[in-house]
Amino acid sequence: MSVATLTPEAINYVCTTVRARSAIELDVSKSYLIEARLAPVAKDNGFDSINDLIQALRGQRQLKLESQLVEAMTTNETSFFRDQHPFETLRKTLFSEIKTRNAASKSLNIWSAACSTGQEIYSIAMHLREHFADLASWKVQLVGTDLSDDVLKRAAEARFSQIEVNRGLPASMLVKHFQRNGLHWELKPEVRNMARFMKLNLIERWPPLPVMDIVFLRNVLIYFCPETKRAILEKVRRVMAPNAVLFLGAAETTMGLDAGFERVQSDNSVYYRLK
Amino acid sequence: MYALIIDDSRAMRRILSKIVMPLGLEVVEAENGQDGLDRLEEMEPPEVILVDWNMPVMNGLDFVKTVRADGRYANQKIMMVTTETEPAQMVRALMAGVDEFAMKPFTADVLVEKMKLIGVRLPNPVSSNE
Amino acid sequence: MDLKQRNKWLLYLNTHSWQDHLFWAGREIEREQMIVDVPTMDQIISNVFDEMLCMPTSPSDSGLECSVVGRIVASIRITGAMEKLIVVEAPMATASLIGETMFDAEHDTLPEEEIRDAVGEIVNMIGGNVKGMCEGESTLSLPCVSVENSELSIPDGGEQTIVNVAGSPILVRWHDMPVATV
């Protein structure tokens, strides 16, 4: 495939389309990122270059191709146990707190919004197996959502490359919860079956969700403008149980956006508790 | 504070040094397990040992077993960085006493995250995530 | 992991009978001989160069000149449950480029010894990843690296793939049965 620098018109088209379809603001200065993400889309659809792909899209609106472009541009980078600290907080305080609070219902619901290929929700699943005693007698729902069909499919497969399992995942957990299959590593069924995945675009109508005790919405809000952030946080609040907690990315906050949350500092991590 | 890097390939030692040095650790190199033991005798214990598995003279697994059998190094942080990628081999290394295990090929992120995971103190801890 | 955690681990391993698990895994593999096809090898090569060394790979349509003199030939042997010989052949220009990337060296400044070391580590990583595909117990030899000036001749019965690494070709071939000479 020929390598050609993207034209300003092409970059503009990508940014406009992504903004219209997902409300995400791309950083125009990162045109290399656009090239890296869109090269496979162009190749898979038989185009010689990204410029050709975009020219075709501009000539005639093709919804499926457009979706592929938006998905490729909005897929989150992810790794197992990303940032570590939220998982420490789960282990040290939140798991035991929920065990007491939900002792009667024995139910626990956790949501990974923008779950990408599933590393976050599966990290939570493995973490529960290690640190949540009596797990077997509880009804646990782990839900991963994303706007990309492609990553949801991969998340449900729970097959990861060597590079992916090398990142962030302790070797002790790798040998315990995964099995090798050729070049790939597959989560064992008992962990894989703990999570389910569904399509959800944060700025569109949401499918019904269980009432959540813990929500992970990390490194997602950074892409949106303040109004959209507010709207998303309000909707998130409505699916949260009383006293439920929300984890955001390190560069994100509810402060100044939504007064319904209280900021809690716990060891090295920060989370937001529903008031 | 320094990292002891044990690998028979000079190219690999260079790659590992290039990742570790910007984090603020100095580097001491050794080219096999025996050489690594000799370096340890000469110096204060390192902040972390990164050790390959397949090496001439003394392999990494025997090196780890020897170090762990020595009471002075009971809490020494050791990470194996190797082309061995079978779960069975990983279990063997963990049982011999390594704290973490990274498979080659790796990226800089992998090593930095795994060092943080086992509590290696890094004078310049760059965020590998953003 | 501190000592306490490590001991917890040993306890876990002892109570969960890893030996049994490995035994049965080994049985299964014996039944279905592990096949390393070209796409799999290309993926391994890509992991080494694209991911680790940030050297972009692409399929080569031109092939490796048979008359290339001054090739670095690095081989490694897998013995045990899996029996394979893996060989990386790199024209000196490609080998230098790989060496310069791994050693972070200026163009044309790297001694041949370092270039050989670098290509040796490449075949080591490829060999380790191939070996890892088979759960039965196998051993990886140390890499053997030489400079070949004779014409390129590919022994029968093996498979091969030619990949451009940062625009320069390398050839990787692998044979199911161990062969006596490289």
Coordinates of C-alpha atoms in Angstrom, one line a residue:
Chain A
M1 CA 0.0 0.0 0.0
S2 CA 1.4 3.4 -0.9
V3 CA 2.2 5.8 1.8
A4 CA 1.0 9.3 1.1
T5 CA 0.5 12.1 3.5
L6 CA -3.1 12.9 4.2
T7 CA -4.5 15.9 2.6
P8 CA -5.9 18.6 4.9
E9 CA -9.4 18.0 3.3
A10 CA -9.1 14.3 4.2
I11 CA -8.1 15.1 7.8
N12 CA -11.0 17.6 8.0
Y13 CA -13.4 15.0 6.7
V14 CA -12.3 12.4 9.3
C15 CA -12.6 14.9 12.1
T16 CA -16.1 16.1 11.0
T17 CA -17.4 12.5 10.5
V18 CA -16.1 11.3 13.8
R19 CA -17.5 14.4 15.6
A20 CA -20.9 13.9 14.0
R21 CA -21.1 10.2 14.7
S22 CA -19.6 10.0 18.2
A23 CA -19.2 13.6 19.5
I24 CA -15.5 12.9 19.9
E25 CA -13.1 15.7 19.1
L26 CA -10.0 14.3 17.4
D27 CA -6.7 16.1 17.9
V28 CA -5.9 17.4 14.4
S29 CA -2.2 17.6 15.2
K30 CA -2.1 13.9 15.5
S31 CA -2.5 13.1 11.8
Y32 CA -0.1 10.2 12.2
L33 CA -2.7 8.6 14.5
I34 CA -5.3 9.0 11.8
E35 CA -3.0 7.3 9.3
A36 CA -2.1 4.5 11.7
R37 CA -5.7 3.8 12.5
L38 CA -7.2 4.1 9.0
A39 CA -4.5 2.2 7.0
P40 CA -6.0 -1.2 7.9
V41 CA -9.5 0.0 7.1
A42 CA -8.4 1.2 3.7
K43 CA -6.4 -2.0 3.0
D44 CA -9.3 -4.3 4.1
N45 CA -11.7 -2.5 1.8
G46 CA -9.4 -2.7 -1.2
F47 CA -8.3 0.9 -1.4
D48 CA -4.7 1.8 -2.3
S49 CA -4.4 4.6 0.2
I50 CA -6.3 6.4 3.0
N51 CA -6.8 9.3 0.7
D52 CA -8.6 7.0 -1.8
L53 CA -10.8 5.6 1.0
I54 CA -11.8 9.1 2.1
Q55 CA -12.4 10.3 -1.5
A56 CA -14.7 7.4 -2.0
L57 CA -16.6 8.2 1.2
R58 CA -16.9 11.8 0.2
G59 CA -18.2 10.9 -3.2
Q60 CA -21.0 8.7 -2.0
R61 CA -22.1 8.2 1.6
Q62 CA -21.5 4.6 2.6
L63 CA -22.7 3.9 6.1
K64 CA -20.9 0.7 6.7
L65 CA -17.6 2.1 5.6
E66 CA -18.2 5.2 7.6
S67 CA -18.9 3.2 10.7
Q68 CA -15.6 1.3 10.2
L69 CA -13.8 4.6 10.0
V70 CA -15.4 6.0 13.2
E71 CA -14.8 2.7 15.0
A72 CA -11.1 2.7 14.0
M73 CA -10.7 6.3 15.2
T74 CA -12.4 5.9 18.5
T75 CA -11.1 2.6 19.8
N76 CA -9.5 3.0 23.2
E77 CA -6.0 1.9 24.0
T78 CA -6.3 -0.5 26.8
S79 CA -4.3 -3.0 28.9
F80 CA -4.9 -5.4 31.7
F81 CA -5.0 -3.8 35.2
R82 CA -4.4 -0.4 33.6
D83 CA -3.1 2.1 36.2
Q84 CA -3.2 -0.6 39.0
H85 CA -4.5 1.8 41.6
P86 CA -8.3 1.4 41.0
F87 CA -7.9 -2.3 41.3
E88 CA -6.1 -1.9 44.6
T89 CA -9.0 0.3 45.9
L90 CA -11.4 -2.5 44.8
R91 CA -9.4 -5.1 46.8
K92 CA -8.7 -3.0 49.8
T93 CA -12.0 -1.2 50.4
L94 CA -14.8 -1.4 47.9
F95 CA -15.2 -5.2 47.6
S96 CA -15.7 -5.6 51.4
E97 CA -17.9 -2.5 51.5
I98 CA -20.2 -4.0 48.9
K99 CA -20.2 -7.4 50.6
T100 CA -21.7 -5.7 53.7
R101 CA -24.1 -3.3 51.9
N102 CA -25.5 -5.9 49.4
A103 CA -25.4 -8.8 51.9
A104 CA -29.1 -9.3 51.6
S105 CA -29.4 -9.3 47.8
K106 CA -26.0 -10.9 47.3
S107 CA -25.7 -9.1 44.0
L108 CA -22.9 -7.1 42.5
N109 CA -23.0 -5.3 39.2
I110 CA -20.0 -3.7 37.5
W111 CA -19.9 -1.8 34.2
S112 CA -16.9 -1.1 32.0
A113 CA -18.1 1.6 29.7
A114 CA -16.0 1.9 26.6
C115 CA -14.6 -1.5 27.3
S116 CA -12.7 -1.8 24.1
T117 CA -11.3 -5.4 23.7
G118 CA -12.3 -6.3 27.2
Q119 CA -9.1 -6.1 29.2
E120 CA -10.7 -3.9 31.9
I121 CA -13.8 -6.0 32.6
Y122 CA -11.7 -9.2 32.5
S123 CA -9.2 -7.7 34.9
I124 CA -12.1 -7.1 37.3
A125 CA -13.3 -10.6 36.7
M126 CA -9.9 -12.1 37.6
H127 CA -9.6 -9.7 40.5
L128 CA -13.0 -10.9 41.9
R129 CA -11.9 -14.5 41.7
E130 CA -8.7 -13.7 43.7
H131 CA -10.1 -11.3 46.3
F132 CA -13.9 -11.6 46.6
A133 CA -14.6 -14.4 49.0
D134 CA -17.9 -16.4 48.6
L135 CA -18.0 -15.2 45.0
A136 CA -19.8 -18.4 44.0
S137 CA -22.9 -17.7 46.1
W138 CA -23.3 -14.2 44.7
K139 CA -25.0 -13.0 41.5
V140 CA -22.4 -11.0 39.8
Q141 CA -23.0 -9.2 36.5
L142 CA -20.0 -7.8 34.7
V143 CA -21.0 -5.7 31.7
G144 CA -18.7 -4.3 29.0
T145 CA -20.0 -1.8 26.5
D146 CA -18.5 -0.1 23.5
L147 CA -19.7 1.6 20.4
S148 CA -17.5 -0.6 18.1
D149 CA -18.9 -3.9 16.8
D150 CA -15.4 -5.0 16.0
V151 CA -13.9 -4.6 19.4
L152 CA -17.0 -6.1 21.1
K153 CA -16.6 -9.2 19.0
R154 CA -13.0 -9.4 20.0
A155 CA -13.8 -8.8 23.7
A156 CA -16.3 -11.6 23.7
E157 CA -13.8 -14.0 22.1
A158 CA -11.3 -13.2 25.0
R159 CA -8.4 -14.1 22.8
F160 CA -5.3 -12.0 23.3
S161 CA -1.9 -11.6 21.6
Q162 CA 1.3 -12.2 23.4
I163 CA 2.0 -8.4 23.4
E164 CA -1.5 -7.8 25.0
V165 CA -1.0 -10.3 27.8
N166 CA 2.5 -9.1 28.4
R167 CA 1.1 -5.7 29.2
G168 CA 0.0 -5.1 32.8
L169 CA -1.0 -8.6 33.5
P170 CA 1.0 -10.3 36.3
A171 CA 2.6 -13.6 35.1
S172 CA 1.0 -15.4 38.0
M173 CA -2.5 -14.4 36.7
L174 CA -1.6 -15.2 33.2
V175 CA -0.7 -18.9 33.9
K176 CA -3.7 -19.2 36.2
H177 CA -6.4 -17.8 34.1
F178 CA -5.3 -18.2 30.5
Q179 CA -4.5 -21.1 28.2
R180 CA -2.3 -20.8 25.1
N181 CA -3.7 -21.6 21.7
G182 CA -1.1 -21.2 19.0
L183 CA 0.2 -17.7 19.2
H184 CA -2.7 -16.5 21.2
W185 CA -3.7 -16.6 24.9
E186 CA -7.3 -17.4 25.7
L187 CA -9.1 -16.7 28.9
K188 CA -10.4 -19.8 30.6
P189 CA -14.2 -20.2 30.3
E190 CA -14.8 -19.7 34.0
V191 CA -13.4 -16.1 33.7
R192 CA -14.6 -15.4 30.2
N193 CA -18.2 -16.4 31.1
M194 CA -18.3 -13.9 34.0
A195 CA -18.5 -11.0 31.6
R196 CA -21.0 -10.1 28.9
F197 CA -20.8 -7.4 26.2
M198 CA -23.2 -5.1 24.4
K199 CA -23.2 -2.2 22.1
L200 CA -23.7 1.2 23.6
N201 CA -22.9 4.6 22.2
L202 CA -22.6 6.9 25.2
I203 CA -24.2 9.8 23.2
E204 CA -27.1 7.8 21.8
R205 CA -30.0 6.0 23.4
W206 CA -28.8 3.4 25.9
P207 CA -30.1 -0.2 26.0
P208 CA -31.4 -1.3 29.5
L209 CA -28.6 -1.8 32.0
P210 CA -28.6 -3.4 35.5
V211 CA -28.3 -1.0 38.4
M212 CA -24.6 -0.6 38.8
D213 CA -22.5 -0.7 42.0
I214 CA -19.3 0.2 40.3
V215 CA -18.8 2.0 37.0
F216 CA -15.5 2.3 35.1
L217 CA -15.6 5.2 32.6
R218 CA -11.9 5.8 32.2
N219 CA -10.3 7.9 29.6
V220 CA -13.5 8.4 27.7
L221 CA -14.8 11.9 28.9
I222 CA -11.5 13.5 27.7
Y223 CA -12.8 13.2 24.2
F224 CA -16.0 15.1 24.7
C225 CA -16.9 18.8 25.0
P226 CA -18.2 19.9 28.5
E227 CA -21.9 19.8 27.5
T228 CA -21.6 16.2 26.3
K229 CA -19.6 15.3 29.4
R230 CA -22.4 16.6 31.6
A231 CA -25.1 14.8 29.6
I232 CA -23.2 11.5 29.9
L233 CA -22.5 11.9 33.6
E234 CA -26.1 12.5 34.3
K235 CA -27.1 9.4 32.4
V236 CA -24.4 7.4 34.2
R237 CA -25.7 8.6 37.5
R238 CA -29.2 7.3 36.7
V239 CA -28.0 3.7 36.3
M240 CA -26.0 3.8 39.5
A241 CA -27.2 2.3 42.8
P242 CA -27.2 4.6 46.0
N243 CA -23.6 4.9 47.2
A244 CA -22.2 3.4 44.0
V245 CA -18.8 4.5 42.8
L246 CA -17.5 5.8 39.5
F247 CA -13.9 5.5 38.3
L248 CA -12.7 8.0 35.8
G249 CA -9.3 8.4 34.0
A250 CA -6.5 10.2 35.8
A251 CA -7.0 13.3 33.7
E252 CA -10.8 13.4 34.2
T253 CA -13.1 14.7 36.9
T254 CA -16.8 15.3 37.7
M255 CA -15.9 18.6 39.4
G256 CA -17.6 21.5 37.7
L257 CA -19.7 19.2 35.6
D258 CA -21.9 17.2 37.9
A259 CA -22.7 18.0 41.6
G260 CA -24.2 14.6 42.1
F261 CA -20.8 13.0 42.9
E262 CA -18.5 13.3 45.8
R263 CA -14.7 13.0 45.1
V264 CA -13.0 10.4 47.3
Q265 CA -9.3 10.0 47.6
S266 CA -8.2 6.5 48.5
D267 CA -4.5 5.6 48.7
N268 CA -3.3 6.4 45.2
S269 CA -6.6 6.4 43.5
V270 CA -9.5 8.8 43.2
Y271 CA -13.1 7.7 42.7
Y272 CA -16.4 9.5 42.7
R273 CA -19.2 8.4 45.0
L274 CA -22.9 9.0 44.3
K275 CA -24.1 11.5 46.9
Chain B
M1 CA 20.4 2.6 42.4
Y2 CA 21.0 0.2 39.5
A3 CA 19.5 -2.6 37.5
L4 CA 21.5 -5.7 36.9
I5 CA 20.8 -6.9 33.3
I6 CA 21.9 -10.5 32.6
D7 CA 21.6 -11.6 29.0
D8 CA 24.1 -13.3 26.7
S9 CA 23.1 -11.1 23.7
R10 CA 24.7 -7.7 23.7
A11 CA 22.0 -6.4 21.5
M12 CA 19.3 -7.4 24.0
R13 CA 21.4 -5.9 26.9
R14 CA 21.5 -2.7 24.9
I15 CA 17.7 -2.7 24.3
L16 CA 17.0 -3.3 28.0
S17 CA 19.5 -0.6 29.1
K18 CA 17.8 1.9 26.7
I19 CA 14.5 1.2 28.5
V20 CA 15.8 1.2 32.0
M21 CA 18.2 4.1 32.0
P22 CA 15.7 6.9 31.3
L23 CA 13.8 5.7 34.3
G24 CA 16.7 6.9 36.4
L25 CA 18.4 3.5 37.1
E26 CA 22.0 2.9 36.3
V27 CA 22.8 -0.3 34.6
V28 CA 25.3 -3.1 35.3
E29 CA 25.5 -5.8 32.7
A30 CA 26.4 -9.5 32.9
E31 CA 26.5 -12.0 30.1
N32 CA 25.4 -15.2 31.9
G33 CA 24.1 -16.4 35.2
Q34 CA 27.6 -17.0 36.7
D35 CA 28.8 -13.6 35.6
G36 CA 25.6 -12.2 37.2
L37 CA 26.5 -13.9 40.5
D38 CA 30.0 -12.5 40.3
R39 CA 28.6 -8.9 39.8
L40 CA 26.3 -9.4 42.8
E41 CA 29.2 -10.4 45.0
E42 CA 31.1 -7.3 44.1
M43 CA 28.3 -4.8 44.6
E44 CA 25.4 -3.7 46.7
P45 CA 22.2 -5.5 45.8
P46 CA 20.6 -3.9 42.7
E47 CA 17.1 -2.4 42.7
V48 CA 16.0 -5.0 40.2
I49 CA 17.5 -7.9 38.3
L50 CA 16.4 -8.5 34.7
V51 CA 17.6 -12.0 33.7
D52 CA 17.3 -14.0 30.5
W53 CA 16.7 -17.8 30.7
N54 CA 18.7 -19.4 27.9
M55 CA 22.4 -18.5 28.4
P56 CA 25.7 -20.4 28.2
V57 CA 27.7 -21.3 31.4
M58 CA 24.8 -20.7 33.8
N59 CA 21.2 -20.3 32.7
G60 CA 18.8 -17.8 34.2
L61 CA 16.7 -20.4 36.1
D62 CA 19.8 -21.7 37.9
F63 CA 20.8 -18.1 38.6
V64 CA 17.5 -17.4 40.2
K65 CA 17.6 -20.6 42.3
T66 CA 21.1 -19.7 43.5
V67 CA 20.1 -16.2 44.4
R68 CA 17.0 -17.2 46.2
A69 CA 18.9 -19.8 48.2
D70 CA 21.0 -17.0 49.6
G71 CA 19.3 -15.3 52.5
R72 CA 20.8 -11.9 51.6
Y73 CA 18.6 -11.8 48.5
A74 CA 15.3 -13.0 50.0
N75 CA 13.6 -9.8 49.0
Q76 CA 15.6 -9.0 45.8
K77 CA 13.3 -8.1 43.0
I78 CA 13.9 -10.3 40.0
M79 CA 12.2 -10.3 36.6
M80 CA 12.8 -12.9 34.0
V81 CA 12.9 -11.5 30.4
T82 CA 13.0 -14.4 28.0
T83 CA 11.8 -16.0 24.8
E84 CA 10.4 -18.9 26.9
T85 CA 6.7 -18.4 26.5
E86 CA 5.0 -21.6 27.6
P87 CA 2.8 -21.5 30.7
A88 CA 4.7 -24.4 32.1
Q89 CA 8.0 -22.6 31.9
M90 CA 6.5 -19.5 33.5
V91 CA 5.3 -21.6 36.4
R92 CA 8.8 -23.1 36.7
A93 CA 10.3 -19.6 36.9
L94 CA 7.7 -18.4 39.4
M95 CA 8.3 -21.4 41.6
A96 CA 12.1 -20.8 41.4
G97 CA 11.3 -17.3 42.8
V98 CA 11.1 -14.7 40.1
D99 CA 8.7 -11.9 40.9
E100 CA 7.6 -11.3 37.3
F101 CA 8.1 -12.7 33.9
A102 CA 8.1 -10.8 30.6
M103 CA 8.0 -12.6 27.2
K104 CA 10.2 -11.5 24.3
P105 CA 9.5 -9.7 22.1
F106 CA 8.3 -7.0 24.4
T107 CA 7.7 -3.2 24.2
A108 CA 9.1 -0.6 26.6
D109 CA 5.6 -0.3 28.2
V110 CA 5.6 -3.9 29.1
L111 CA 8.8 -3.7 31.0
V112 CA 8.0 -0.4 32.7
E113 CA 4.5 -1.6 33.8
K114 CA 5.9 -4.9 35.1
M115 CA 8.6 -3.2 37.1
K116 CA 6.0 -0.9 38.7
L117 CA 3.9 -4.0 39.4
I118 CA 6.6 -5.6 41.5
G119 CA 7.4 -2.3 43.3
V120 CA 10.7 -1.4 41.6
R121 CA 11.5 2.1 42.7
L122 CA 12.1 4.3 39.7
P123 CA 13.7 7.7 40.2
N124 CA 12.1 9.0 37.0
P125 CA 8.8 7.1 36.7
V126 CA 7.4 8.1 33.3
S127 CA 3.8 7.4 32.8
S128 CA 3.6 4.6 30.3
N129 CA -0.1 5.0 29.8
E130 CA -0.9 8.3 28.3
Chain C
M1 CA 5.7 -10.3 44.9
D2 CA 7.1 -10.5 48.4
L3 CA 8.0 -13.8 50.1
K4 CA 4.6 -14.3 51.7
Q5 CA 2.9 -13.9 48.3
R6 CA 5.4 -16.2 46.7
N7 CA 4.7 -18.9 49.2
K8 CA 1.0 -18.5 48.7
W9 CA 1.7 -19.1 45.1
L10 CA 3.7 -22.2 45.7
L11 CA 0.9 -23.5 47.8
Y12 CA -1.6 -22.8 45.0
L13 CA 0.5 -24.6 42.5
N14 CA 1.0 -27.6 44.8
T15 CA -2.7 -27.9 45.5
H16 CA -3.8 -27.4 41.9
S17 CA -1.6 -30.1 40.5
W18 CA 0.1 -28.4 37.7
Q19 CA 1.9 -31.6 36.8
D20 CA -1.4 -33.3 35.8
H21 CA -2.5 -30.3 33.8
L22 CA 0.8 -30.2 31.9
F23 CA 0.7 -34.0 31.4
W24 CA -2.7 -33.8 29.7
A25 CA -1.8 -30.7 27.7
G26 CA 1.2 -32.6 26.4
R27 CA -1.0 -35.6 25.4
E28 CA -3.3 -33.5 23.4
I29 CA -0.5 -31.8 21.5
E30 CA 1.0 -35.2 20.6
R31 CA -2.1 -36.0 18.8
E32 CA -2.3 -32.9 16.7
Q33 CA 1.2 -32.1 15.5
M34 CA 1.7 -28.3 15.8
I35 CA 1.7 -26.7 12.4
V36 CA 3.6 -23.4 11.8
D37 CA 2.2 -21.9 8.7
V38 CA 3.4 -18.9 6.8
P39 CA 0.8 -16.4 8.3
T40 CA 1.7 -17.6 11.8
M41 CA 5.4 -17.0 11.1
D42 CA 4.7 -13.6 9.5
Q43 CA 2.8 -12.7 12.7
I44 CA 5.8 -13.7 14.8
I45 CA 8.2 -11.8 12.6
S46 CA 5.9 -8.8 12.8
N47 CA 5.8 -9.0 16.6
V48 CA 9.6 -8.9 16.8
F49 CA 10.1 -6.1 14.3
D50 CA 6.9 -3.9 14.2
E51 CA 6.1 -4.1 17.9
M52 CA 9.4 -4.4 19.6
L53 CA 11.9 -2.7 17.3
C54 CA 9.5 -0.3 15.6
M55 CA 10.8 -1.5 12.2
P56 CA 7.8 -1.8 9.9
T57 CA 7.4 -5.1 8.1
S58 CA 5.7 -5.8 4.8
P59 CA 5.4 -8.8 2.6
S60 CA 8.2 -9.0 0.0
D61 CA 7.2 -9.5 -3.6
S62 CA 10.8 -9.5 -4.9
G63 CA 12.3 -12.3 -3.0
L64 CA 15.9 -12.7 -1.8
E65 CA 18.5 -12.7 -4.5
C66 CA 20.0 -16.2 -4.7
S67 CA 23.4 -14.7 -5.5
V68 CA 23.5 -12.5 -2.5
V69 CA 27.0 -12.9 -1.0
G70 CA 27.7 -11.9 2.5
R71 CA 24.6 -13.1 4.2
I72 CA 24.2 -13.4 8.0
V73 CA 22.7 -16.8 8.6
A74 CA 21.4 -17.5 12.1
S75 CA 19.8 -20.7 13.1
I76 CA 18.2 -22.2 16.2
R77 CA 17.0 -25.7 17.0
I78 CA 14.0 -26.8 19.0
T79 CA 14.1 -30.3 20.3
G80 CA 11.7 -32.4 22.4
A81 CA 8.0 -32.5 21.9
M82 CA 8.6 -30.2 18.9
E83 CA 11.5 -30.8 16.5
K84 CA 12.3 -27.9 14.3
L85 CA 15.2 -26.0 12.8
I86 CA 14.6 -22.3 12.3
V87 CA 16.9 -20.2 10.1
V88 CA 17.0 -16.5 9.5
E89 CA 18.9 -15.4 6.4
A90 CA 19.6 -11.7 6.1
P91 CA 21.7 -9.9 3.4
M92 CA 24.4 -7.9 5.1
A93 CA 22.5 -4.6 4.4
T94 CA 19.4 -5.9 6.2
A95 CA 21.4 -7.4 9.0
S96 CA 23.3 -4.1 9.5
L97 CA 20.0 -2.2 9.6
I98 CA 18.6 -4.6 12.2
G99 CA 21.9 -4.3 14.3
E100 CA 21.9 -0.6 14.1
T101 CA 18.4 -0.4 15.3
M102 CA 19.0 -2.8 18.2
F103 CA 22.3 -1.2 19.2
D104 CA 21.0 2.3 18.5
A105 CA 24.1 2.8 16.4
E106 CA 25.0 5.2 13.5
H107 CA 24.8 3.8 10.0
D108 CA 27.9 1.8 9.0
T109 CA 29.6 2.0 12.4
L110 CA 28.7 -1.4 13.8
P111 CA 31.3 -4.2 13.9
E112 CA 30.3 -7.5 12.3
E113 CA 30.4 -9.2 15.7
E114 CA 27.6 -7.0 16.9
I115 CA 25.5 -7.5 13.8
R116 CA 25.8 -11.2 14.2
D117 CA 24.7 -10.9 17.8
A118 CA 21.7 -8.9 16.8
V119 CA 20.5 -11.4 14.1
G120 CA 21.2 -14.2 16.6
E121 CA 18.8 -12.5 19.0
I122 CA 16.2 -12.2 16.3
V123 CA 16.3 -16.0 15.6
N124 CA 16.2 -16.6 19.3
M125 CA 13.0 -14.6 19.7
I126 CA 11.4 -16.2 16.7
G127 CA 12.4 -19.7 17.8
G128 CA 11.1 -19.1 21.3
N129 CA 7.8 -18.0 20.0
V130 CA 7.5 -21.0 17.8
K131 CA 8.5 -23.3 20.6
G132 CA 5.9 -21.7 22.8
M133 CA 3.1 -22.8 20.5
C134 CA 3.6 -26.3 21.6
E135 CA 2.7 -27.1 25.2
G136 CA 4.7 -30.3 25.4
E137 CA 8.2 -29.9 26.7
S138 CA 10.8 -28.7 24.2
T139 CA 14.2 -27.1 24.5
L140 CA 15.6 -24.2 22.6
S141 CA 19.3 -24.3 21.6
L142 CA 21.5 -21.2 21.7
P143 CA 21.5 -19.5 18.4
C144 CA 24.3 -20.3 15.9
V145 CA 25.3 -17.4 13.7
S146 CA 27.7 -17.4 10.7
V147 CA 28.5 -15.3 7.6
E148 CA 27.8 -17.2 4.4
N149 CA 29.2 -16.3 1.0
S150 CA 28.0 -19.3 -0.9
E151 CA 24.8 -19.1 -3.0
L152 CA 21.5 -19.4 -1.2
S153 CA 20.2 -22.9 -1.4
I154 CA 17.0 -23.9 0.4
P155 CA 16.9 -27.5 1.6
D156 CA 13.7 -29.4 0.6
G157 CA 10.8 -30.1 2.9
G158 CA 10.8 -26.8 4.7
E159 CA 8.7 -23.7 4.6
Q160 CA 9.8 -20.2 4.1
T161 CA 8.7 -16.6 4.1
I162 CA 10.4 -13.5 2.9
V163 CA 9.5 -10.2 4.6
N164 CA 10.8 -6.7 4.1
V165 CA 12.0 -5.2 7.3
A166 CA 12.1 -1.4 7.0
G167 CA 12.3 -2.0 3.3
S168 CA 15.1 -4.6 3.3
P169 CA 14.4 -8.3 2.9
I170 CA 15.0 -11.2 5.3
L171 CA 14.2 -14.8 4.7
V172 CA 13.0 -17.0 7.5
R173 CA 12.8 -20.8 6.9
W174 CA 11.8 -23.6 9.1
H175 CA 12.0 -27.4 8.8
D176 CA 10.0 -30.0 10.7
M177 CA 12.8 -32.5 11.0
P178 CA 16.2 -31.5 12.3
V179 CA 18.7 -31.4 9.4
A180 CA 22.3 -32.2 9.8
T181 CA 23.8 -29.2 8.1
V182 CA 22.8 -25.6 7.8

